XYZ file of C-alpha atoms in Angstrom:
553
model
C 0.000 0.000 0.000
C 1.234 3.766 -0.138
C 0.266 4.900 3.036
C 2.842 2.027 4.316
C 5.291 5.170 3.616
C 4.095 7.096 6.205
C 3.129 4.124 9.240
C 4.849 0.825 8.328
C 7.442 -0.674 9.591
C 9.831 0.065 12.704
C 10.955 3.038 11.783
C 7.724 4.426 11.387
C 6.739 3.833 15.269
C 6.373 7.872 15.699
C 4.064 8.210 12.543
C 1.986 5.867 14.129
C 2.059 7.568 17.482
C 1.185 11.560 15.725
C -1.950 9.240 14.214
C -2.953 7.875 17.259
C -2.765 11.451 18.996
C -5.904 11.899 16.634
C -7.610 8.818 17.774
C -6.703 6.208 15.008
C -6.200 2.655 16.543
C -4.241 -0.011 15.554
C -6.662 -1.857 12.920
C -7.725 1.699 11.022
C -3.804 2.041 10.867
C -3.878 -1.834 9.150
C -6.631 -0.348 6.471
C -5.721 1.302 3.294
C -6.017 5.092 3.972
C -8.380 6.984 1.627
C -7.341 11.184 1.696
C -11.094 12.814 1.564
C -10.479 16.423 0.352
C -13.625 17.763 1.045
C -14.067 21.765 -0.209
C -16.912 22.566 2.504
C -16.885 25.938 3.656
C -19.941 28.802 4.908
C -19.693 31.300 1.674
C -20.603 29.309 -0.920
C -24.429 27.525 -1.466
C -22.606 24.509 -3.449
C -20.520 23.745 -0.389
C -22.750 24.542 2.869
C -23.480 20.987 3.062
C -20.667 18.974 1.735
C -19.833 18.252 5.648
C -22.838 15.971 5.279
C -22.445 14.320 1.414
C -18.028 13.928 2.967
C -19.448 11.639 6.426
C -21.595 9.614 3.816
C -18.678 9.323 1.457
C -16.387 8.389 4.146
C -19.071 5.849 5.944
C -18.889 4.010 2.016
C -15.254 4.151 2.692
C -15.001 2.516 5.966
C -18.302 -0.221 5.050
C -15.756 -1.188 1.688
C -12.569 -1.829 4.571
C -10.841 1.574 4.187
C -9.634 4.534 6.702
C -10.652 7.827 5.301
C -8.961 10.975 6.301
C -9.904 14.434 5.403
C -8.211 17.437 4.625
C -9.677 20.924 3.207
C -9.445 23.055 0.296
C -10.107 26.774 -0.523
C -13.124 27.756 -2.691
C -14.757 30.911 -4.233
C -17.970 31.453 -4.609
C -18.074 33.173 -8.063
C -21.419 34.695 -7.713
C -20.961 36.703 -4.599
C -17.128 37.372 -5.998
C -18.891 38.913 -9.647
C -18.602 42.329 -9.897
C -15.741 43.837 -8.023
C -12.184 42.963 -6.876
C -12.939 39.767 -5.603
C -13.726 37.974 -9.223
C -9.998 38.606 -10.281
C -9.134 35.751 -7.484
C -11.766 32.702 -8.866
C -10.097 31.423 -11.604
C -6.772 32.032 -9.810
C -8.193 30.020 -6.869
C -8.041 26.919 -9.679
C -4.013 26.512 -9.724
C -3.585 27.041 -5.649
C -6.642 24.150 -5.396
C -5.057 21.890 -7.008
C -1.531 22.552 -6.064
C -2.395 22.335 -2.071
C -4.103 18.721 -3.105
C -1.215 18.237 -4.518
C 1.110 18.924 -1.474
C -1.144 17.608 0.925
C -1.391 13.576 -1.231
C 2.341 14.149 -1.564
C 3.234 14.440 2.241
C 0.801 12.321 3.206
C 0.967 9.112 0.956
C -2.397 8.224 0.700
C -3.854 4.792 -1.251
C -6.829 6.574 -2.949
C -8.843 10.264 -3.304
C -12.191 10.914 -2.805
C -12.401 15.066 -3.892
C -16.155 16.293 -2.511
C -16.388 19.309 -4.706
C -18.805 21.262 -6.264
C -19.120 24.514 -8.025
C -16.796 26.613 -10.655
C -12.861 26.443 -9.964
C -13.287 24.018 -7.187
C -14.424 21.149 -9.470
C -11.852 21.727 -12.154
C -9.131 22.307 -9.465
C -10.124 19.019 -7.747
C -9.951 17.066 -11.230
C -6.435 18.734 -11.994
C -5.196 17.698 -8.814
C -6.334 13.815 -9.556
C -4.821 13.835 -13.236
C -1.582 15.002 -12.035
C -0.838 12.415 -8.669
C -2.894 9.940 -10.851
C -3.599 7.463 -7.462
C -6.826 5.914 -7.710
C -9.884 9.100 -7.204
C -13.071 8.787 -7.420
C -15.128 12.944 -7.522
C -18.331 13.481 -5.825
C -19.979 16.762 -5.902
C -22.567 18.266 -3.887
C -25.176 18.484 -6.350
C -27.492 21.325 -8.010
C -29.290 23.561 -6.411
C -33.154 23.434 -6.705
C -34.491 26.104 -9.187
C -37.284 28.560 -7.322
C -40.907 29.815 -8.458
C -42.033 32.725 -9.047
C -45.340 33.731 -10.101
C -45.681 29.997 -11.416
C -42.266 30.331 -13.261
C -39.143 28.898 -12.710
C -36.455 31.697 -11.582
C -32.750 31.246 -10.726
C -29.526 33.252 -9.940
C -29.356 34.621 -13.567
C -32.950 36.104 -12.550
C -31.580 38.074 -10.979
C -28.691 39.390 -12.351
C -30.970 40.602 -14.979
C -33.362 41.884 -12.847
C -30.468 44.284 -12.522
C -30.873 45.945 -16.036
C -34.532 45.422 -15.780
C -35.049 48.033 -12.782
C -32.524 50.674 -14.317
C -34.736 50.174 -17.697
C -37.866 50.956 -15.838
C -39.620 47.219 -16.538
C -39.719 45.900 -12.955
C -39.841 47.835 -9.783
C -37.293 47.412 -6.768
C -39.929 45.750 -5.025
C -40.088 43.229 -7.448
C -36.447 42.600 -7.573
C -36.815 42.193 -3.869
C -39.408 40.121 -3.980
C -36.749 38.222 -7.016
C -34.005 37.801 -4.573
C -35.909 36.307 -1.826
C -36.972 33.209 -3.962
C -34.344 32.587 -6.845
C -32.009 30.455 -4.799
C -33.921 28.391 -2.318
C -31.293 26.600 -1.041
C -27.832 24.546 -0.858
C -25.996 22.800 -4.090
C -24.828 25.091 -7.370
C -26.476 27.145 -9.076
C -29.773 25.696 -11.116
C -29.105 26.206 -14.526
C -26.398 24.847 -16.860
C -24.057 26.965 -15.089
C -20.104 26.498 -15.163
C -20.458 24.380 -11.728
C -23.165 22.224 -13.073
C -20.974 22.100 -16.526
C -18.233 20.651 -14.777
C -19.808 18.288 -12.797
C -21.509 16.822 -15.804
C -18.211 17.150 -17.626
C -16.860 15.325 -14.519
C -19.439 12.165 -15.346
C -18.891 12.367 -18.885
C -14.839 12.104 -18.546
C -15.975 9.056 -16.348
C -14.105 10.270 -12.919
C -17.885 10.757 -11.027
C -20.401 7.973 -11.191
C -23.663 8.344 -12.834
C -25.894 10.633 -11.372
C -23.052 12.924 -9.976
C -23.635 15.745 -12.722
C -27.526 16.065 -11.760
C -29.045 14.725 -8.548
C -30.184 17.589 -6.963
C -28.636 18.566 -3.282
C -31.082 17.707 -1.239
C -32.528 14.233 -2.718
C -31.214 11.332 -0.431
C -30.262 10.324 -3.910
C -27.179 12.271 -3.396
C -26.261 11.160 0.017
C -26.388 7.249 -1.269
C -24.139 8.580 -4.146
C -21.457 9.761 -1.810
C -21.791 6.694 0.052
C -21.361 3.948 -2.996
C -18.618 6.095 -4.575
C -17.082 5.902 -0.857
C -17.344 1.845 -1.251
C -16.232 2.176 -5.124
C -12.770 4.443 -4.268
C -12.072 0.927 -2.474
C -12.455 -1.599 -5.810
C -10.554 1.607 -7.533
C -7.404 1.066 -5.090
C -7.876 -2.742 -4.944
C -7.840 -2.745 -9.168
C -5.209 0.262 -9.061
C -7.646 1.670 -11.399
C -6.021 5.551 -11.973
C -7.237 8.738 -13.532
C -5.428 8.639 -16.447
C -6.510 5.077 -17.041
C -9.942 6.658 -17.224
C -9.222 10.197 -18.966
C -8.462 9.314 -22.138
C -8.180 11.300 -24.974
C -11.112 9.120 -26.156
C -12.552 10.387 -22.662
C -12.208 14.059 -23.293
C -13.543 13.675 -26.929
C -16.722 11.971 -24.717
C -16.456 15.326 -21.916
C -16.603 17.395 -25.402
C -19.354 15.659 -26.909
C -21.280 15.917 -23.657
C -20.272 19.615 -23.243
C -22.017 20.312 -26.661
C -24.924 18.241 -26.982
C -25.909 20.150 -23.070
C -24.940 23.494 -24.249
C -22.201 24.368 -21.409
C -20.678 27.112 -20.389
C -17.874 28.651 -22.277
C -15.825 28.349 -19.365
C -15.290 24.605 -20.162
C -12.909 25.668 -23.158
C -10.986 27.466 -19.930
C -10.744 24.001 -17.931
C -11.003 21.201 -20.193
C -7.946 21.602 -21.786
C -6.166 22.364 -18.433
C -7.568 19.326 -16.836
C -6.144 17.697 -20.352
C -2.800 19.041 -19.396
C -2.699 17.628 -16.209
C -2.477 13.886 -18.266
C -0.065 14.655 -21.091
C -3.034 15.454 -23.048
C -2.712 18.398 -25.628
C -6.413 19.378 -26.437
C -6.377 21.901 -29.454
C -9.485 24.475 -29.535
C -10.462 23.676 -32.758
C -11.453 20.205 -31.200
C -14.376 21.765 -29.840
C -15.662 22.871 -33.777
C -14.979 19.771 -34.699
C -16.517 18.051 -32.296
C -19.553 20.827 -32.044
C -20.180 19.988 -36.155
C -20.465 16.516 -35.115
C -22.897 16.839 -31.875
C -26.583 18.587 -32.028
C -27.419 20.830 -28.938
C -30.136 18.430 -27.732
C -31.183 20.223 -24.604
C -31.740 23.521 -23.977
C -31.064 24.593 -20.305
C -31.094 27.865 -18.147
C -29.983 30.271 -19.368
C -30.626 29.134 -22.813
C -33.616 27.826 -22.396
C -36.584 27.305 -19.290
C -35.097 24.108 -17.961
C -32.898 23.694 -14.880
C -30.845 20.625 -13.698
C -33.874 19.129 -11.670
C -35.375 18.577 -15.218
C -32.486 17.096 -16.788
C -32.252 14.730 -13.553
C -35.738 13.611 -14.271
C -35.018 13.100 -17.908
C -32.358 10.654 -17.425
C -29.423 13.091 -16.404
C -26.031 12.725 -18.268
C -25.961 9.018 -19.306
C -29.615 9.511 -21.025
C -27.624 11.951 -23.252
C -24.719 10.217 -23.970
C -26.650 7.274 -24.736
C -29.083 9.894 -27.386
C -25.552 11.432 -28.787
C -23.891 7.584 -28.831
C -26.271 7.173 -31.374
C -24.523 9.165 -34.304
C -21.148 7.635 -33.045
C -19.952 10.575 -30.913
C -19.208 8.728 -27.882
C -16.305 6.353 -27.230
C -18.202 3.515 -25.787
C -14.802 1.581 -24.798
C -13.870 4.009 -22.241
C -13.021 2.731 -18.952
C -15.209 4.994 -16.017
C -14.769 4.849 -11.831
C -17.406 2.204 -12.070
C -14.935 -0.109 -13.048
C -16.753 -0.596 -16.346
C -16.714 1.015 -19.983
C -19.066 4.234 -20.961
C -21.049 0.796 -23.164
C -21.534 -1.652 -20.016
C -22.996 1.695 -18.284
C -25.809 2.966 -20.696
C -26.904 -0.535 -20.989
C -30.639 -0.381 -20.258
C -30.628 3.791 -20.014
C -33.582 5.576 -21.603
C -34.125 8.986 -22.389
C -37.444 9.620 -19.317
C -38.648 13.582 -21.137
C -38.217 14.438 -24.497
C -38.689 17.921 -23.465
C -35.844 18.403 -21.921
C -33.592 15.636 -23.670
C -34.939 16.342 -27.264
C -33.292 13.030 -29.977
C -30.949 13.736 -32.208
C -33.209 13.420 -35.032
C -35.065 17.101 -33.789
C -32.247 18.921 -31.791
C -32.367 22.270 -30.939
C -29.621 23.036 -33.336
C -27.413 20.655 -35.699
C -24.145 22.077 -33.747
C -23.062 22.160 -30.493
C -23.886 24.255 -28.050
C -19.795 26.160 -27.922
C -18.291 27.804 -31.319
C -14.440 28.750 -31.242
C -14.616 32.088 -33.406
C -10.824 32.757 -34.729
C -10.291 36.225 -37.111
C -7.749 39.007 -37.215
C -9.063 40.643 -33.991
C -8.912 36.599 -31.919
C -6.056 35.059 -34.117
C -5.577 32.332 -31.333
C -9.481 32.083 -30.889
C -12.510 33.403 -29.087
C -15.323 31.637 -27.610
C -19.337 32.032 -27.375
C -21.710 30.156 -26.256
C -24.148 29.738 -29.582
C -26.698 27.998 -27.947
C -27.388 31.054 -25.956
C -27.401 33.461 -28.779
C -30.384 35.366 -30.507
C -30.512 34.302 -34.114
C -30.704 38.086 -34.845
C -27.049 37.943 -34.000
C -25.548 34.912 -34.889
C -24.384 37.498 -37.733
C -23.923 41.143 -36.682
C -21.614 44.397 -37.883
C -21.450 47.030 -35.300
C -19.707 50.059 -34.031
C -16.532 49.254 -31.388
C -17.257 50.637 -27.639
C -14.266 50.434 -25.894
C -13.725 50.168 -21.965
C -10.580 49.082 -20.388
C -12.516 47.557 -17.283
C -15.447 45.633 -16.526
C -16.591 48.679 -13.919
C -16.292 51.210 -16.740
C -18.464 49.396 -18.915
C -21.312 48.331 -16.205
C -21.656 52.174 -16.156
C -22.370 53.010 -19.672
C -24.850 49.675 -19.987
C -26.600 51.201 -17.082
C -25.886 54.588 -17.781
C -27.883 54.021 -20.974
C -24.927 55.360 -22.794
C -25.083 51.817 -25.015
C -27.252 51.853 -28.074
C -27.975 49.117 -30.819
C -25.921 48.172 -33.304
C -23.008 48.971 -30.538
C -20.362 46.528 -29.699
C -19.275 46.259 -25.974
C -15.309 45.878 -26.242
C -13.904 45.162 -22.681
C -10.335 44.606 -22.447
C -7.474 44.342 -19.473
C -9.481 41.352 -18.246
C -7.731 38.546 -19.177
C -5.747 35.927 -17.526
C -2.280 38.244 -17.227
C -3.652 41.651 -17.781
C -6.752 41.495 -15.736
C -5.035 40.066 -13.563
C -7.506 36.909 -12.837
C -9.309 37.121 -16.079
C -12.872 38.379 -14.274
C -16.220 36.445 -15.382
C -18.341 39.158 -16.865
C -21.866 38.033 -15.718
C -22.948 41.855 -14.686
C -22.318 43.659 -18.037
C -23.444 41.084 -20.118
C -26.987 40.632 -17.791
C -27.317 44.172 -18.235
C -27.714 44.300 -21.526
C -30.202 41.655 -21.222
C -32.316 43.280 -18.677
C -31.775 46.645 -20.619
C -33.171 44.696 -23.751
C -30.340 45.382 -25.916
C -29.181 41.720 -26.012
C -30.944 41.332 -29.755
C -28.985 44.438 -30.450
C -25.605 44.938 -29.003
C -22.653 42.393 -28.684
C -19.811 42.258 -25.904
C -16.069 40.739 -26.693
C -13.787 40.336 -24.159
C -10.044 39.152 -23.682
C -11.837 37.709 -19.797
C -14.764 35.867 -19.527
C -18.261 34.886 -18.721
C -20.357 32.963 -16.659
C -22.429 29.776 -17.468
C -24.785 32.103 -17.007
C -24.023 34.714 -19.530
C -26.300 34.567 -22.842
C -26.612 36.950 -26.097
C -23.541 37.496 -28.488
C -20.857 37.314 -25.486
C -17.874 36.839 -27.136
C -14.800 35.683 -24.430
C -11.606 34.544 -23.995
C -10.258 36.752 -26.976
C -6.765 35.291 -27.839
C -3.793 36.764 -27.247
C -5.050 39.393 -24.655
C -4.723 43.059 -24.872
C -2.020 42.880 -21.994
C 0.040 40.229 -24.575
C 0.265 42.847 -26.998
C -3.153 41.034 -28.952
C -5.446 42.862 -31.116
C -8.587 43.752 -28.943
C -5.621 46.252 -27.469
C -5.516 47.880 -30.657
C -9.732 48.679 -31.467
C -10.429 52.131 -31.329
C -13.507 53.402 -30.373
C -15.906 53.969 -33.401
C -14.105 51.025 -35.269
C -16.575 48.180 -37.302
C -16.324 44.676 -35.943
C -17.726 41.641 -37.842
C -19.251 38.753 -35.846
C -20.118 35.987 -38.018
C -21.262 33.227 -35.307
C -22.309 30.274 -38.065
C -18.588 30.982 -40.395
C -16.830 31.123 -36.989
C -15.449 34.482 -37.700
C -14.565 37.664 -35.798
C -12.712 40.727 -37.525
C -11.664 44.168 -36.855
C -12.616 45.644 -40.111
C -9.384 47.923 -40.434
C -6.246 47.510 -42.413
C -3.543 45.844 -42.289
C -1.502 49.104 -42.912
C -3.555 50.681 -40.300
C -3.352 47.808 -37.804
C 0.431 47.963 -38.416
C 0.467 51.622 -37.366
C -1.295 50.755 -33.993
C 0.339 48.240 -33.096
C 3.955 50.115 -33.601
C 3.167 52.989 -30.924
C 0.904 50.259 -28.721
C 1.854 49.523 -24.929
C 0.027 47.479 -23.596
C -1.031 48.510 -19.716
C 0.411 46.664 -16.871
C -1.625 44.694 -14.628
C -3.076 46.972 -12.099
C -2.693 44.511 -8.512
C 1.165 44.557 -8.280
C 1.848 42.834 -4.900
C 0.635 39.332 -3.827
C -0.774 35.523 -5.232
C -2.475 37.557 -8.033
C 0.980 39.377 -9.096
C 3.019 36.226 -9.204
C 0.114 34.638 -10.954
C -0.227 37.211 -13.935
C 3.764 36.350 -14.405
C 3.053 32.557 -14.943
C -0.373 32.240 -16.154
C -0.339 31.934 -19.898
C -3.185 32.650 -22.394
C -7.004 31.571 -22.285
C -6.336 29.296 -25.719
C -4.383 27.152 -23.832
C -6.665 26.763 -20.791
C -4.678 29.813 -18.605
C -2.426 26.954 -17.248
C 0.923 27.713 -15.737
C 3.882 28.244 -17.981
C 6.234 25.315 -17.608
């Protein structure tokens, strides 16, 4: 066993004592040891409860003949971060996650990992973190949070958000947006909608590191609690087996995470951590994987904030192994893959139906023949953009407009608001990527806005940051290289014609190349405005969002 390194032998006699300061007797010291890195914490809804799903993971632990033995992690909550200084630290918080699971499985040999997670850098962190010490891991997360009612309708976080715009456009009244608040998130697990924490944790199922169910049983169903407790049992046949992430995460496995990522209509933020998850494995994952993939795989469900349903209705419908099995149907899922089941993606959609075509339409009548992510690549993103096209008016899947510039997220909130936006305009906001931001912000306030201003059949936003799962309308992120690399967005001037062309996968600054040439030779790019701390050292390592904002080497 591993954790013989740390309490076997003679030599080991005062490891053994420092454990049995904590209480551990002789036979749990006999067991294999299972590290439990549970993310639980008071700030974030996802995690409030994960004290609860980690005793009934380790109880499966212990009932299978292991010793489990927790240790913490860090977590942001991105939607009480959005908006200010705070959101520059989220998808920083990814690399330190992973890194501290890192040192803590490193010093403290354990056999297996079980990594209760849930929500947006956490899950990704937690899945880096696996692919890198590749022992035997098994990821549960806390599951989604129940959407609310309103007025009969089904309301979430992105509710308000947009309730926002609407109250600074006149079309609801404070009161109402009180009234909004009080009911949109009724209680613990992530965020309702196809969200990035509910994108990764499907993402985490379709890879095949989470069991089925983990992407969509909803927090408070028992459902989840048994879950915890039979991948608690299952981390044991894992370590027995030496069964390993990278067994399991494949490249065959990430084409499966892609086709899953599609066919849902995920957040753009999966282009972000995908490929750095990839990374983690030796796997190079090229962006225009996800076009080709996308061409391949129809959007077949249509989920907040595309569309009216939430992750309770995609639970009922079958949940992530209905789709794969829909989307396995035009050959877009590897069916050999191995999964923490201890069987292949085809041994586990034996017998799985699709429960509500509603929500989980066939492939035969998708919502659209592509999937639900476009990579948009031009003179203005050379190295790529991304959108989420699922989310996107058909007005503008093709749109020429005028270039608003704003070198911050704040500055731009204020015009939107300010009503100094106008259709036809195109929101530019720049200096928010991963080195120049620094942090590379999710842009969920401008972008709801301009939907609850009613501009989002109207005006576009590109950034060099990035949005949330929750962002929809012609949000254009992760433009590649950032302004703060010396990339094009830093050279748009304000009055300048962009072309968005959505369905050719093109975005262009409609200037030059003799003109672009005389920008860019009196250009200087602005330095990164936090200069001491993590987030200063970070903008010196992270490298750009096409390449998932990993670490340089």
């Amino acid at each position: 066993m591993r954790s013989d390194l740390m309490k076997k032998g003679l030599e080991r006699a005062p490891h053994r004592s420092l454990f049995k300061a904590m209480g551990y007797n002789d036979e749990e010291l006999s067991r294999p040891m299972i590290g439990v890195v549970n993310s639980a914490n008071e700030i974030i809804p996802g995690h409030v409860h994960l004290d609860i799903i980690a005793e009934d993971a380790k109880a499966g632990i212990r009932m299978a003949g292991g010793t489990p033995v927790t240790f913490p992690v860090i977590g942001v909550c991105d939607g009480i971060a959005m908006g200010h200084t705070g959101m520059k630290y989220s998808l920083a918080s990814r690399e330190l996650i992973a890194d501290s699971i890192e040192i803590m499985a490193t010093a403290h040999p354990f056999d297996g990992l079980m990594m209760i997670t849930n929500c947006d850098k956490i899950v990704p962190g937690m899945l880096m973190a696996a692919l890198r010490l590749n022992i035997p891991t098994i990821v549960v997360s806390g599951g989604p949070m129940l959407a609310g009612t309103r007025d009969g309708k089904m309301v979430d976080l992105i509710s308000v958000f947009e309730g926002v715009g609407k109250v600074k456009s006149g079309k609801i009244t404070q009161k109402e947006l009180k009234a909004l608040e009080d009911c949109a998130c009724p209680g613990c697990g992530s965020c309702s909608g196809m969200f990035t924490a509910n994108s990764m944790n499907c993402v985490t199922e379709a890879l095949g590191l989470g069991l089925p169910g983990n992407g969509t049983i909803p927090a408070i169903d028992a459902a989840r609690r048994r879950l915890a407790k039979k991948a608690g049992m299952q981390i044991m046949s894992l370590v027995n087996k030496d069964i390993r992430p990278r067994d399991i995460a494949t490249l065959d496995a990430f084409k499966n995470a892609i086709a899953v990522d599609m066919a849902l209509g995920c957040s753009t933020n999966t282009v972000l951590h995908i490929p750095a998850i990839a990374h983690e494995a030796g796997i190079t994952l090229d962006l225009d994987l996800f076009n080709e993939i996308s061409e391949k795989t129809p959007n077949i469900c249509y989920l907040s904030p595309a569309g009216p349903h939430h992750l309770e209705d995609l639970h009922q419908a079958g949940g992530i192994q209905s789709v794969m099995k829909e989307i396995s149907t035009i050959g877009t899922i590897h069916l050999d893959s191995l999964t923490v089941t201890g069987k292949t993606v085809r041994d586990n959609l034996k017998g799985v139906t699709v429960n509500r075509r509603d929500v989980i339409r066939s492939v035969e009548d998708p919502y659209s023949k592509e999937g639900g992510i476009a990579i948009l690549r031009g003179n203005l993103a050379p190295d790529g953009g991304v959108v989420k096209q699922s989310a996107v008016s058909p007005d503008m899947m093709v749109n020429e407009g005028r270039a608003r510039v704003f070198d911050s997220e704040e500055d731009a909130i204020a015009a939107i608001l300010g009503g100094k936006i106008h259709p036809g305009d195109v929101v530019v906001i720049r200096y928010e990527g991963p080195k120049g931001g620094p942090g590379m912000r999710e842009m969920l306030a401008p972008t709801s806005a301009i939907v609850g201003m009613g501009l989002d059949t109207s005006v576009a936003l590109l950034t060099d940051g990035r949005f949330s799962g929750g962002t929809r309308g012609a949000a254009i992120g992760h433009i590649s290289p950032e302004a703060a690399e010396g990339g094009p967005i830093g050279l748009i001037q304000e009055g300048d014609t962009i072309m968005i062309d959505i369905q050719k996968k093109k975005i262009e600054l409609k200037v030059t190349k003799k003109e672009l040439t005389r920008r860019k030779k009196t250009f200087q790019p602005k330095e990164p405005t936090i200069k001491t701390g993590y987030l200063a050292r970070y903008s010196q390592f992270v490298t750009s969002a096409s390449t998932g904002a990993i670490f340089k080497e």
